[in-house]
PDB file of C-alpha atoms and ligand atoms in Angstrom:
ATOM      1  CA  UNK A1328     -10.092 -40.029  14.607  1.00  0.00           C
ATOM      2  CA  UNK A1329      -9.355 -37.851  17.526  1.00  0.00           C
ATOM      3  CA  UNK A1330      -5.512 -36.449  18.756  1.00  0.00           C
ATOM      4  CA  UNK A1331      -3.682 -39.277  19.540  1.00  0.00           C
ATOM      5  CA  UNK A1332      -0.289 -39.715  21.331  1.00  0.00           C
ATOM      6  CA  UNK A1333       1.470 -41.226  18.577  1.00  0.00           C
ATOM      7  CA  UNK A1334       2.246 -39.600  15.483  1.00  0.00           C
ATOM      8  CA  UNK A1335       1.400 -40.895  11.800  1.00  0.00           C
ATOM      9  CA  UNK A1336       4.160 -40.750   9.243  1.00  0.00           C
ATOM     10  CA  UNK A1337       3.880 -41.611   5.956  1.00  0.00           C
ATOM     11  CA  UNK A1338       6.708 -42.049   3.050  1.00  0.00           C
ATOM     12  CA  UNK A1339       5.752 -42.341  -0.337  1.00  0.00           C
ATOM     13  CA  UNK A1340       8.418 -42.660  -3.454  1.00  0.00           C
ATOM     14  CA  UNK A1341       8.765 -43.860  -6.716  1.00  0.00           C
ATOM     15  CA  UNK A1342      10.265 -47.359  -7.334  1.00  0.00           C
ATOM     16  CA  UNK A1343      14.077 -47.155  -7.376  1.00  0.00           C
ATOM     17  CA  UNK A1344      13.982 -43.505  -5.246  1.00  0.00           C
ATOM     18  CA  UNK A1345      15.463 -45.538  -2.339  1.00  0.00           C
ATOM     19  CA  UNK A1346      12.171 -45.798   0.050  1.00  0.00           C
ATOM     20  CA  UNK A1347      13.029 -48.916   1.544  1.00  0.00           C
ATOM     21  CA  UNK A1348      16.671 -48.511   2.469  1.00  0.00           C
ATOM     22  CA  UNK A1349      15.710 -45.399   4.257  1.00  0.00           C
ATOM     23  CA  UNK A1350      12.339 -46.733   6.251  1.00  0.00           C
ATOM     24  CA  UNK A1351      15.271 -49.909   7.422  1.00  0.00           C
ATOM     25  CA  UNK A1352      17.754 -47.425   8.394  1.00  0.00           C
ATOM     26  CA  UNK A1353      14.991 -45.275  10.083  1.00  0.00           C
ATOM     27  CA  UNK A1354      13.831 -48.402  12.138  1.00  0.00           C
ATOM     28  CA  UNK A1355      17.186 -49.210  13.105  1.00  0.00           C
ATOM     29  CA  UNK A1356      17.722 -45.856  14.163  1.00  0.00           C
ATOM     30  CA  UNK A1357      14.926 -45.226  15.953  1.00  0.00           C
ATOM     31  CA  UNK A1358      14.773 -49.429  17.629  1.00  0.00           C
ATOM     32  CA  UNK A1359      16.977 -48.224  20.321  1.00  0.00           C
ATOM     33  CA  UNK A1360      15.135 -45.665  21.635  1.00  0.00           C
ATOM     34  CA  UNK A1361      13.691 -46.402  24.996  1.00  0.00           C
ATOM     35  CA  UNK A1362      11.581 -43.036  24.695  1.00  0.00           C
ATOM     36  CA  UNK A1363       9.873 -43.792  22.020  1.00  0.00           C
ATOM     37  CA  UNK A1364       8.293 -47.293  20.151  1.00  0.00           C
ATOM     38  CA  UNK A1365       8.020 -46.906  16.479  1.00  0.00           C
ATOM     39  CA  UNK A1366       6.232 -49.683  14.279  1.00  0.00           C
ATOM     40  CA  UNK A1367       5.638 -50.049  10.485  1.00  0.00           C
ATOM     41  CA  UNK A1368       2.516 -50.697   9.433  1.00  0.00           C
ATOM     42  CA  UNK A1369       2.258 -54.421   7.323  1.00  0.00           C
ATOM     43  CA  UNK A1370      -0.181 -53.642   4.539  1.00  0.00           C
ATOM     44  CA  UNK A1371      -2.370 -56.811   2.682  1.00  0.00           C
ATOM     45  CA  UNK A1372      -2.446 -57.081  -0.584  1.00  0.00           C
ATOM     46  CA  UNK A1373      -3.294 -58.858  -3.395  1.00  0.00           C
ATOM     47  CA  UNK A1374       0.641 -59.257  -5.380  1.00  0.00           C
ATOM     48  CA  UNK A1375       2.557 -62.138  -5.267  1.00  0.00           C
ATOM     49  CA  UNK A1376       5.235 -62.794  -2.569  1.00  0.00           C
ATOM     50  CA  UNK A1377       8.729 -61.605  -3.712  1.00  0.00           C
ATOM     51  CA  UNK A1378      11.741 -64.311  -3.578  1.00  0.00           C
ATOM     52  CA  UNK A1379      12.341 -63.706   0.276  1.00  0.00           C
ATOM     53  CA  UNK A1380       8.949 -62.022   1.281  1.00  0.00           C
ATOM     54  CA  UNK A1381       7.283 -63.231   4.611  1.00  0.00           C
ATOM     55  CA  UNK A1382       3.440 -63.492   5.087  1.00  0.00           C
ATOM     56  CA  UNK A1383       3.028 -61.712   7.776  1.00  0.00           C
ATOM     57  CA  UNK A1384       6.133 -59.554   7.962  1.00  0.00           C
ATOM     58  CA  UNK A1385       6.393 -57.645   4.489  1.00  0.00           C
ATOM     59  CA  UNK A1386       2.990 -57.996   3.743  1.00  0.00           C
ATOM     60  CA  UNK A1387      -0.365 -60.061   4.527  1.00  0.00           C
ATOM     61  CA  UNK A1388      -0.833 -61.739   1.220  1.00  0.00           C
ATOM     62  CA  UNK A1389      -4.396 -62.662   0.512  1.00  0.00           C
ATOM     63  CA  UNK A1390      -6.282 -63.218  -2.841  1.00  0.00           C
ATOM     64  CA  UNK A1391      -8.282 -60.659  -4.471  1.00  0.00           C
ATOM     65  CA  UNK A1392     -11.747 -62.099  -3.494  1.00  0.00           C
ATOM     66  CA  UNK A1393     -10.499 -61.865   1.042  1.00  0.00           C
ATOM     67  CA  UNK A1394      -9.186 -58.155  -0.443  1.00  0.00           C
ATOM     68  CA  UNK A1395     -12.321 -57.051  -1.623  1.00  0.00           C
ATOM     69  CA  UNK A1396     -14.322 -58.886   1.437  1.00  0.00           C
ATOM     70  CA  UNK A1397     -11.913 -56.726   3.453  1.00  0.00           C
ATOM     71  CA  UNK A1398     -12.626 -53.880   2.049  1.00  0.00           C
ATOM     72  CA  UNK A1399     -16.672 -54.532   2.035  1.00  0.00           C
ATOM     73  CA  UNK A1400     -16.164 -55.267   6.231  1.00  0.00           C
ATOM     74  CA  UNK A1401     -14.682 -51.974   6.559  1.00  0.00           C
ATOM     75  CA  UNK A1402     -11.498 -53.349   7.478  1.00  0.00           C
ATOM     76  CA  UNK A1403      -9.419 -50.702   5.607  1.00  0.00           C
ATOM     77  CA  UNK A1404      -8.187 -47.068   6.533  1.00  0.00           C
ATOM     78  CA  UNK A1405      -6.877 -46.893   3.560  1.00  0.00           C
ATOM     79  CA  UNK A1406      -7.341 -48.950   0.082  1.00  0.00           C
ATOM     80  CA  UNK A1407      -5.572 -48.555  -4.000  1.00  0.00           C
ATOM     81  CA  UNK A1408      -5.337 -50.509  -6.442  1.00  0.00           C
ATOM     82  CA  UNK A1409      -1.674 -49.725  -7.869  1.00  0.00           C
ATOM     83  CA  UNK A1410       0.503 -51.558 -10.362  1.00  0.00           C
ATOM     84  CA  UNK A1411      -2.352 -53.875 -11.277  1.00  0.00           C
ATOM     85  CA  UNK A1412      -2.717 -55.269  -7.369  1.00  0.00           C
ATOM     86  CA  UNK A1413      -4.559 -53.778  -4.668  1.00  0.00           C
ATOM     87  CA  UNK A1414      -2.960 -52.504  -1.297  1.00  0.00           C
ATOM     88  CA  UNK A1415      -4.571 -51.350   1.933  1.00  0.00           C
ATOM     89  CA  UNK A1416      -3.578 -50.573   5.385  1.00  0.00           C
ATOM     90  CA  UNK A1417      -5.510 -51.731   8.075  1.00  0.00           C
ATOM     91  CA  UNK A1418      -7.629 -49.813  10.699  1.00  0.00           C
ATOM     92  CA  UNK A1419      -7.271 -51.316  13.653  1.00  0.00           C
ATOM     93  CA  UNK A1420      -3.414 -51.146  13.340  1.00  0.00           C
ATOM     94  CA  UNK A1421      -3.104 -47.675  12.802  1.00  0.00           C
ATOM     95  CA  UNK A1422      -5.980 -46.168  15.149  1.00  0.00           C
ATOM     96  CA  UNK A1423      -4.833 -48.775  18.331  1.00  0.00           C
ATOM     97  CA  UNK A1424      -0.925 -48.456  17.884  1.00  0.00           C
ATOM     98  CA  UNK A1425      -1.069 -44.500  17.452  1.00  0.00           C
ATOM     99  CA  UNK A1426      -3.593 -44.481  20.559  1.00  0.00           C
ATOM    100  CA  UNK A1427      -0.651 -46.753  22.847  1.00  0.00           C
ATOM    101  CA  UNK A1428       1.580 -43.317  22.065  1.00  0.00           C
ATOM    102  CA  UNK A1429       3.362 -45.550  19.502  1.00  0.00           C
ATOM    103  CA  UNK A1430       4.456 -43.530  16.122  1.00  0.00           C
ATOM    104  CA  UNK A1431       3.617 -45.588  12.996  1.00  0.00           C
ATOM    105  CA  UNK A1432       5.246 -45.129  10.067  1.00  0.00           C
ATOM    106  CA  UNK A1433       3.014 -46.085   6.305  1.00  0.00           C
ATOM    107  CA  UNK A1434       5.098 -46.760   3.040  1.00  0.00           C
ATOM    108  CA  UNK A1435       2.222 -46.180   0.893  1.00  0.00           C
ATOM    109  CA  UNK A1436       1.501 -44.652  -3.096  1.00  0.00           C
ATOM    110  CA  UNK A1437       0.040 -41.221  -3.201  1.00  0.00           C
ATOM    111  CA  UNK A1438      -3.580 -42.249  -3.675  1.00  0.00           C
ATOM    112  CA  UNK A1439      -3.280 -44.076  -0.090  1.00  0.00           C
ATOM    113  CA  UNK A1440      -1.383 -40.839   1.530  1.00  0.00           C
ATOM    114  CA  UNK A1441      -4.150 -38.950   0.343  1.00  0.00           C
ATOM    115  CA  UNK A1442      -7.252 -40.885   1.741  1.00  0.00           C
ATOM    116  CA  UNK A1443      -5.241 -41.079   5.385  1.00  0.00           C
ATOM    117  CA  UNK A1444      -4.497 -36.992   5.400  1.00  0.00           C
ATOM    118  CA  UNK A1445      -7.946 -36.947   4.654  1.00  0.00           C
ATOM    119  CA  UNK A1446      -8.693 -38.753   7.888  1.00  0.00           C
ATOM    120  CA  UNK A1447      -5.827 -37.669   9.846  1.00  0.00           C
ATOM    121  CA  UNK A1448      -5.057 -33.802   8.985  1.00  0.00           C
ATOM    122  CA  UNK A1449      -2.135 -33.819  11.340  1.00  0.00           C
ATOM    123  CA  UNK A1450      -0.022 -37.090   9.677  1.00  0.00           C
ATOM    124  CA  UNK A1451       3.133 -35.910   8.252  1.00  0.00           C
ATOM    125  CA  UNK A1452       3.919 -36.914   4.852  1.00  0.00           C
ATOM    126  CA  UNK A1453       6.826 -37.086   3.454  1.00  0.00           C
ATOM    127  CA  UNK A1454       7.776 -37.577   0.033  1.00  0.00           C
ATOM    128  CA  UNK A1455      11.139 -39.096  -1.257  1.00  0.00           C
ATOM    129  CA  UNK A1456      12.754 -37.910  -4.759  1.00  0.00           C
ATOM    130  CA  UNK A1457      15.481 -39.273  -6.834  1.00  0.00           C
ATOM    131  CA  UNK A1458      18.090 -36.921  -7.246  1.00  0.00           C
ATOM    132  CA  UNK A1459      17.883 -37.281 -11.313  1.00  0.00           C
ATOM    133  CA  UNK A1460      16.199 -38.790 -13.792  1.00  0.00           C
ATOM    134  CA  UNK A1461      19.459 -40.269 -15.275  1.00  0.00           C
ATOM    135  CA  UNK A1462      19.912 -41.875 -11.646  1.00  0.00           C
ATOM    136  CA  UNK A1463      16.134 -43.182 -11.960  1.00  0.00           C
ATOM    137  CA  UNK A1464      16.997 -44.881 -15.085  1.00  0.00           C
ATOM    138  CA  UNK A1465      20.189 -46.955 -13.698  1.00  0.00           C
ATOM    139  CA  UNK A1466      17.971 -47.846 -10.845  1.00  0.00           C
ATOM    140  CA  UNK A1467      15.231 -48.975 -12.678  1.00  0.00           C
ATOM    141  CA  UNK A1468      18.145 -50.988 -14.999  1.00  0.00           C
ATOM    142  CA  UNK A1469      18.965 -52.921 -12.779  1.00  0.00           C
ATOM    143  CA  UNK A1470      21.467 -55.437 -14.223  1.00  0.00           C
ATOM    144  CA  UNK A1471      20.872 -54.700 -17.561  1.00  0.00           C
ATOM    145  CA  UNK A1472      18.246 -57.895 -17.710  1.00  0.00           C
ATOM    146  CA  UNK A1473      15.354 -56.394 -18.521  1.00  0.00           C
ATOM    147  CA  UNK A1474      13.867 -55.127 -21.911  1.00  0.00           C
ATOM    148  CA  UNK A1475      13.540 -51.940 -22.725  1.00  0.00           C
ATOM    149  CA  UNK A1476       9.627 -52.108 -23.225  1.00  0.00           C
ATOM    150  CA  UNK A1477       9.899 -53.159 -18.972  1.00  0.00           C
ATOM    151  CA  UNK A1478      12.175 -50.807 -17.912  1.00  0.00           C
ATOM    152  CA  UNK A1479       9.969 -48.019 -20.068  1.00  0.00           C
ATOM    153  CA  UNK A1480       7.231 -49.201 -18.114  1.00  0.00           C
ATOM    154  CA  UNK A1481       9.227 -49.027 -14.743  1.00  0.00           C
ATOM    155  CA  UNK A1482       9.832 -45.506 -15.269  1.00  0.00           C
ATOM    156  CA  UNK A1483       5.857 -44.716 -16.476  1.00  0.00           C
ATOM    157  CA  UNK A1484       5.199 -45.637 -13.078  1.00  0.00           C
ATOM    158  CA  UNK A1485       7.818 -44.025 -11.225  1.00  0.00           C
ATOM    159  CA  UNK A1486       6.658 -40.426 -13.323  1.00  0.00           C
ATOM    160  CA  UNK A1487       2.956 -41.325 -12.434  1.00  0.00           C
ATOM    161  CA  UNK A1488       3.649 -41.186  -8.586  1.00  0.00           C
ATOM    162  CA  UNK A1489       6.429 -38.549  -9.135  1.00  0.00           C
ATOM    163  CA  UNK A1490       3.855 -36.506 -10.625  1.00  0.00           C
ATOM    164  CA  UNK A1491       1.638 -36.136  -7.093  1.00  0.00           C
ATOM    165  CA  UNK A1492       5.413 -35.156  -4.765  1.00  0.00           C
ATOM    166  CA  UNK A1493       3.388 -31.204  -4.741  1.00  0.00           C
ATOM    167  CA  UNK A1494       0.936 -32.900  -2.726  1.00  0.00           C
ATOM    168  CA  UNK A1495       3.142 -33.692   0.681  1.00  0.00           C
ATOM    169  CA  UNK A1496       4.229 -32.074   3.147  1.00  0.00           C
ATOM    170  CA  UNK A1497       7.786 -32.408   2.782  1.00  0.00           C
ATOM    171  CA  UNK A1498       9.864 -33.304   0.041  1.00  0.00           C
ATOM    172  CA  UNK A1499      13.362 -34.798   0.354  1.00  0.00           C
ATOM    173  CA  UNK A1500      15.768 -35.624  -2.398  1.00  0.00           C
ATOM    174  CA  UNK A1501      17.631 -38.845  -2.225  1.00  0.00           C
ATOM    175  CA  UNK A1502      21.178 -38.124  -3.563  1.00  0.00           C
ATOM    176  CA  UNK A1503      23.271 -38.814  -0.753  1.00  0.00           C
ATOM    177  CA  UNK A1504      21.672 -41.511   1.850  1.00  0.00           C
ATOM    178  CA  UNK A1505      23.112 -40.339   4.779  1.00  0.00           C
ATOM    179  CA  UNK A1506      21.918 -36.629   4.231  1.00  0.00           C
ATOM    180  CA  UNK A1507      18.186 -38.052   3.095  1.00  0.00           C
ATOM    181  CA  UNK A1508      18.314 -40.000   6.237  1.00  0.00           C
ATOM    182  CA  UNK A1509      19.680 -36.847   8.471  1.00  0.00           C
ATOM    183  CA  UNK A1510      16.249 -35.092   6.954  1.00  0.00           C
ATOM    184  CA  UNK A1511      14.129 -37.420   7.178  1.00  0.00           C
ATOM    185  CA  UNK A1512      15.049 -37.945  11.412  1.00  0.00           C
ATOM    186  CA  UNK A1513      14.636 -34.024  11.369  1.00  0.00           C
ATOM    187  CA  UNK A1514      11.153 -33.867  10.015  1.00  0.00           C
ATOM    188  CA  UNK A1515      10.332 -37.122  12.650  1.00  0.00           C
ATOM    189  CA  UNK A1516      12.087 -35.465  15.603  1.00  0.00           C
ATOM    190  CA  UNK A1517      10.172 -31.790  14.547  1.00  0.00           C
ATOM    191  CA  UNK A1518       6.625 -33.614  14.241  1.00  0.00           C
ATOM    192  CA  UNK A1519       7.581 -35.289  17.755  1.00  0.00           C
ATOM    193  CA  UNK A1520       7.801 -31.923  19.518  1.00  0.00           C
ATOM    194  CA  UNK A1521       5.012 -30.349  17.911  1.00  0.00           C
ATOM    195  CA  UNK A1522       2.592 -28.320  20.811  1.00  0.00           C
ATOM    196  CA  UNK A1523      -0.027 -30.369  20.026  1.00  0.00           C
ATOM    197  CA  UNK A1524       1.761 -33.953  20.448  1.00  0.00           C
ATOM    198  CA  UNK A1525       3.620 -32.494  23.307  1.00  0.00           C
ATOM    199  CA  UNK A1526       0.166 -31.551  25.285  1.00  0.00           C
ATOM    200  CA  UNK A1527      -0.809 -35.082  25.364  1.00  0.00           C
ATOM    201  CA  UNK A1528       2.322 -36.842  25.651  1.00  0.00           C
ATOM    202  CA  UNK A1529       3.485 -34.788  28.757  1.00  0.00           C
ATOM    203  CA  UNK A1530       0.453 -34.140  30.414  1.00  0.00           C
ATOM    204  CA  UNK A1531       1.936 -35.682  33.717  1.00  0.00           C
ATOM    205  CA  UNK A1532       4.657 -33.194  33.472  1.00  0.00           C
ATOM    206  CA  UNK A1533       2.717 -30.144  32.981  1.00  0.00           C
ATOM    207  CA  UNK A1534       0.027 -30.996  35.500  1.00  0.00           C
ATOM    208  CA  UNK A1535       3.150 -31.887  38.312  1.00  0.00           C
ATOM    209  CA  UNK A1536       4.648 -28.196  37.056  1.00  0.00           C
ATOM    210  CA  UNK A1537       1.610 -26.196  37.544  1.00  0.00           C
ATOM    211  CA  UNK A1538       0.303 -27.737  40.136  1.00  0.00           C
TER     212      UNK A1538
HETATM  213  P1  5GP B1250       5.443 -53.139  -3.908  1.00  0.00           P
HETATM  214  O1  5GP B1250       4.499 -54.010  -4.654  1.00  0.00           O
HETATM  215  O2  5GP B1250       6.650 -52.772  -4.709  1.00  0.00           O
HETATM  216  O3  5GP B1250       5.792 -53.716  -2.543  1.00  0.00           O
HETATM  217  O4  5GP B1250       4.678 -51.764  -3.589  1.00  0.00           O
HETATM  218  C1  5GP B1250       4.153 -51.006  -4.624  1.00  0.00           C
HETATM  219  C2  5GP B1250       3.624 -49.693  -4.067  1.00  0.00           C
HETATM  220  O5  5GP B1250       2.516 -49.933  -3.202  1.00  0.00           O
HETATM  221  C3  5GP B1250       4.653 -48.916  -3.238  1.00  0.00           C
HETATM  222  O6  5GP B1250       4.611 -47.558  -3.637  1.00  0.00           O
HETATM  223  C4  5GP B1250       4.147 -49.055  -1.816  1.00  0.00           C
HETATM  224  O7  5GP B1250       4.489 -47.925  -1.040  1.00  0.00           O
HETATM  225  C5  5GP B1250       2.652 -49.123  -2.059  1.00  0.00           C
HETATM  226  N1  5GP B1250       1.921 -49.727  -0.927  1.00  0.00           N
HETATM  227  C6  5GP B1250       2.324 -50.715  -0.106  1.00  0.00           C
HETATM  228  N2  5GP B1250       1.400 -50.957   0.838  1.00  0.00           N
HETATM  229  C7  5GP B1250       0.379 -50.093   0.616  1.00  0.00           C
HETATM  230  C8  5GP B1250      -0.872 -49.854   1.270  1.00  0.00           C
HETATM  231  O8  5GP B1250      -1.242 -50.459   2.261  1.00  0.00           O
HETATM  232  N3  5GP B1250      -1.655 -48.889   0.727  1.00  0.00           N
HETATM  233  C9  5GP B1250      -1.297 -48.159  -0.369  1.00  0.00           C
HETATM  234  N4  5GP B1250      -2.124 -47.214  -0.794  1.00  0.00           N
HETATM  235  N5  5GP B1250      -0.117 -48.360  -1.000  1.00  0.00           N
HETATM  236  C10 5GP B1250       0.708 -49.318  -0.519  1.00  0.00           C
END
């Protein structure tokens, strides 16, 4: 895909690092801003709905037979199968919001943050940590309703995508969610005013100085 005006971020965490809160707060955050239009991508996939989830707003929930008819149309810019379900972000929604100027942000596992830097060299990925393992553990917990033999396997996973943090570009530790929020909008605002964004996004300006 060639430069485009908008820039591709991606966040990738364990379970119970605190992803989501921080991708809300971000939107909030960022919502307000005349300047700039940010949108989060809305994956399909192949899990069940969560109590409260939306077709259509948290995810596109489709059956594995569409999923794999998807991926066979070339629908995909990215495709996993994590967890036991398969997850993919759609072309179109990336290449045609990025190309409107519009950032897009992807809260994707590590195997789908690979394929799209393979794509797009210049998306910024950013990983998010949990400040211990001890604080993993009481977030994986929960309220104490789970067996042991589930929460065991909440943490497998959490160590298997923990294990791939060396391959992003920048790391940040969740321990206090104001600070992991304060560095998060630093590594967005940075990317922003990067030379090569900058050339295409103020073009007008640059042509009207030098002219
Ligand atoms: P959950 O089922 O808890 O919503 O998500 C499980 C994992 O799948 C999370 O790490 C989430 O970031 C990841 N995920 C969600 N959508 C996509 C996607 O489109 N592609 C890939 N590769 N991973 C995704």
């Amino acid at each position: 895909m060639s430069k485009t005006p908008g820039n591709l971020f991606i966040l990738s965490a364990p379970s119970g690092a605190g992803k989501s809160s921080l991708i809300k707060a971000l939107l909030e955050r960022y919502q307000s801003d005349a300047q700039q239009q940010v949108q989060v991508s809305v994956s399909h996939t192949t899990r069940a709905p969560r109590p409260g989830e939306q077709d259509g707003v948290h995810y596109h929930f489709v059956d594995q037979d569409s999923f794999k008819s998807l991926i066979d149309k070339g629908v995909f810019f990215e495709w996993a199968e994590a967890f036991g379900n398969y997850y993919g972000t759609s072309k179109e929604t990336i290449e045609s919001t990025l190309q409107h100027g519009i950032d897009v942000f992807l809260d994707i596992e590590w195997q789908g943050a690979r394929q799209v830097k393979e794509q797009i060299s210049d998306a910024c990925t950013i990983f998010i940590a949990p400040p211990s393992k001890q604080a993993l553990l009481q977030r994986l917990t929960g309220r104490n309703q789970d067996s042991e033999d589930v929460i065991a396997g909440r943490m497998a996973k959490a160590e298997a995508e923990i294990s791939h943090y060396h391959e992003f570009d920048y790391i940040v530790v969740n321990d206090d969610f104001d600070k992991a929020l304060a560095d998060i909008d630093a590594i967005v605002c940075s990317q922003r005013l990067r030379k090569e964004r900058q050339v295409l996004r103020q073009k007008a300006l640059f042509d009207d100085l030098l002219k």
